[in-house]
Structure formats: C-alpha cells, structure tokens
Amino acid sequence: MPGMVDTHTHQLNELRLDGTTLEGLRASTHLELPLRTGLTTFRDLGSAYGDEAALEQLRAALAEHDTPIPTVVIAGPLITQSGSEALRLWPEQAIGVTGESEAAAATLDLINSGVDQIKVFIDEDLRGTATSSLGEVEIAAIVAAAHDHGMWVTAHVSTESEAWLALQNGVDGLAHWPGHGAISDEMIEALVAAGTPVATSFKVSPPAKGDLRRLLDAGVRVVLGTDAPGAGSAVATWRELDLMVQAGATPMEAIIASTRDAAYAVGLGDEIGTIEVGKRADLLLVGADPAQDVTVLSDLIAVIKDGVLVG
C-alpha cells in the first residue's frame, strides 16, 4: 500500500537551530522512527522556523540526514491575532497580526522565508481561556496573499462558527474537527462544495457520535491528522486510524484518509498517496490486509521511501 501521510504534526518543535542540534538531527532517530513505522510524509503545522536563514539550515540538515527520513512539508509559525493566548503559550511558534496590512505582510514574510504552506489560528477560546482570534479581515488578507503565490492555507479551528469563518474566506483546509457537537448539514454541504479536507485529530477534537460517518457518506475529504509532537506521531498514526474505524469509518476509508486524501491535503497529491506510474515509490509492505483490520499496520514487513528499502 502507499506510505502514510500525517497532515498535522509538530515534529519540528523540539529542535533548536544551533550547530549542536543540527548535528544531532543528522545522527538521531527523531525522524527515523515515524518512517520505519509507515509515516513516509508529514506536514509540520506550527514550528519556530519562519526565518529564512533558519529554514535554510533546517532544510539542509534534513537533506543531509544520514538515513532516510519522511518527506517534510513545513508551514512555519502559525499566524494568529495580536493578543491571542497562542502568543503566550507558543511565543516562538506564532506571529500576531492586526488588520489587513499586517496580516498580508506576515504571510508574505513567511512565503519569502521558504515555507511550503501557511497555517492560521482561529480560536476564540484556547484551553478554556477566552482570547483574541483572527477575524474576517485578517483571514481574507492572509488567504489572498497566499493564493497569489500559489500557496495553500490551513486553519486551526475548534468550533463550527470558526470553521465557517475559515470557509467563507477561502481557507483550503481545516486542521481539526469543526466542533465537539453534531455538525450541521449546512456545514457538511459547504465542506463538500469547497472540497475542503478536514483532519481528524481525535485526541484534540473527536467528532460527535455518528458525525464521521455523516461526513464520509456526504463525500467530505476526511484526512489523517494526529497533532502529535516529536516521534510521537509514529504511534499516534496507528491509534488515529483505529479510532476512525471505531467512530464509523471502514478500514479502507481510514487507509484512504491516511494516503490518497492526506497527500492531497498537504499539496502532494500528484507525487504520493497512491501507487501509480510516475509517482514516488513511497510504499509499505504489510503482512495482512489492512482493508480488513487497520491494526495490522502496527507490524509492517518493510517500508520503502523513494524506492529505497528502509526496514
């Protein structure tokens, strides 16, 4: 089967861009464990690497790693509203903006630094604390600037009203399930019409009973997103797929969510996610049929990355 793709991780947060850390990255298993357990690509949604020189150092360290590692899609720091609680919680991983011009400028700065995608943080209540959140003006400006440069924008949301704000202003994907209660039919219809990928992230915002089935039946592109830090995504990936099945997805739907549709969500649908002539050879060899039982993915026979046998 194709290698798996996690659309929402924070694997790079634990690194610091100094010589010691970069040397450590080259020699460590920090990124090897996820690959050896089937995660051939991940998207880092919210890391400290928004500076051009820092991002160049990081990409060089990734490229020079002694052993194969996953493909990494980097969003860099998230963009949030000035005064947001996110700035206090994650000062190195967030950029605060107010108004159209600041929002557009911050987006362009990130694009010029070399990020692959943009993440916005739409959250009016963060960990039980009411907080400033991006509004329509800022989101529209960020999306316009990103789209002008052919770049996608993914939004952190926690409620359906925040998801509406994202959709109505052109955001390309949602990094969490939009709310803890039942999702409205109108929202489901809007997600289908826009083709917006929705990440599962069961540990942060599990869907209401029956909602996963409703979205899948309607044709919403549900994708794997663990929101896991560090090498934790290796184990979180298996658990997330199992939770998807427990919540009503078929094993094959969970596989598609972690391969074809997840590849689309990170902007690599033309390169990975399915087994086709011309695509990268990111492959997993499995000892039993995961379309019958996704838990067999926790015991792979081998992983192939870019045509190279990893283990």
PDB file of C-alpha atoms in Angstrom, residues 84-93 121 126-127:
ATOM      1  CA  SER A  84      -4.071  35.824  21.295  1.00  0.00           C
ATOM      2  CA  GLU A  85      -3.374  33.382  24.089  1.00  0.00           C
ATOM      3  CA  ALA A  86      -1.429  31.390  21.485  1.00  0.00           C
ATOM      4  CA  LEU A  87       1.311  34.027  21.567  1.00  0.00           C
ATOM      5  CA  ARG A  88       1.804  33.459  25.286  1.00  0.00           C
ATOM      6  CA  LEU A  89       1.675  29.663  25.041  1.00  0.00           C
ATOM      7  CA  TRP A  90       3.883  29.318  21.961  1.00  0.00           C
ATOM      8  CA  PRO A  91       5.860  32.562  21.547  1.00  0.00           C
ATOM      9  CA  GLU A  92       8.383  31.074  19.113  1.00  0.00           C
ATOM     10  CA  GLN A  93       5.756  29.326  17.033  1.00  0.00           C
ATOM     11  CA  PHE A 121      -5.082  30.061  14.111  1.00  0.00           C
ATOM     12  CA  LEU A 126      -7.990  28.434  23.900  1.00  0.00           C
ATOM     13  CA  ARG A 127      -7.739  25.800  26.635  1.00  0.00           C
TER      14      ARG A 127
END
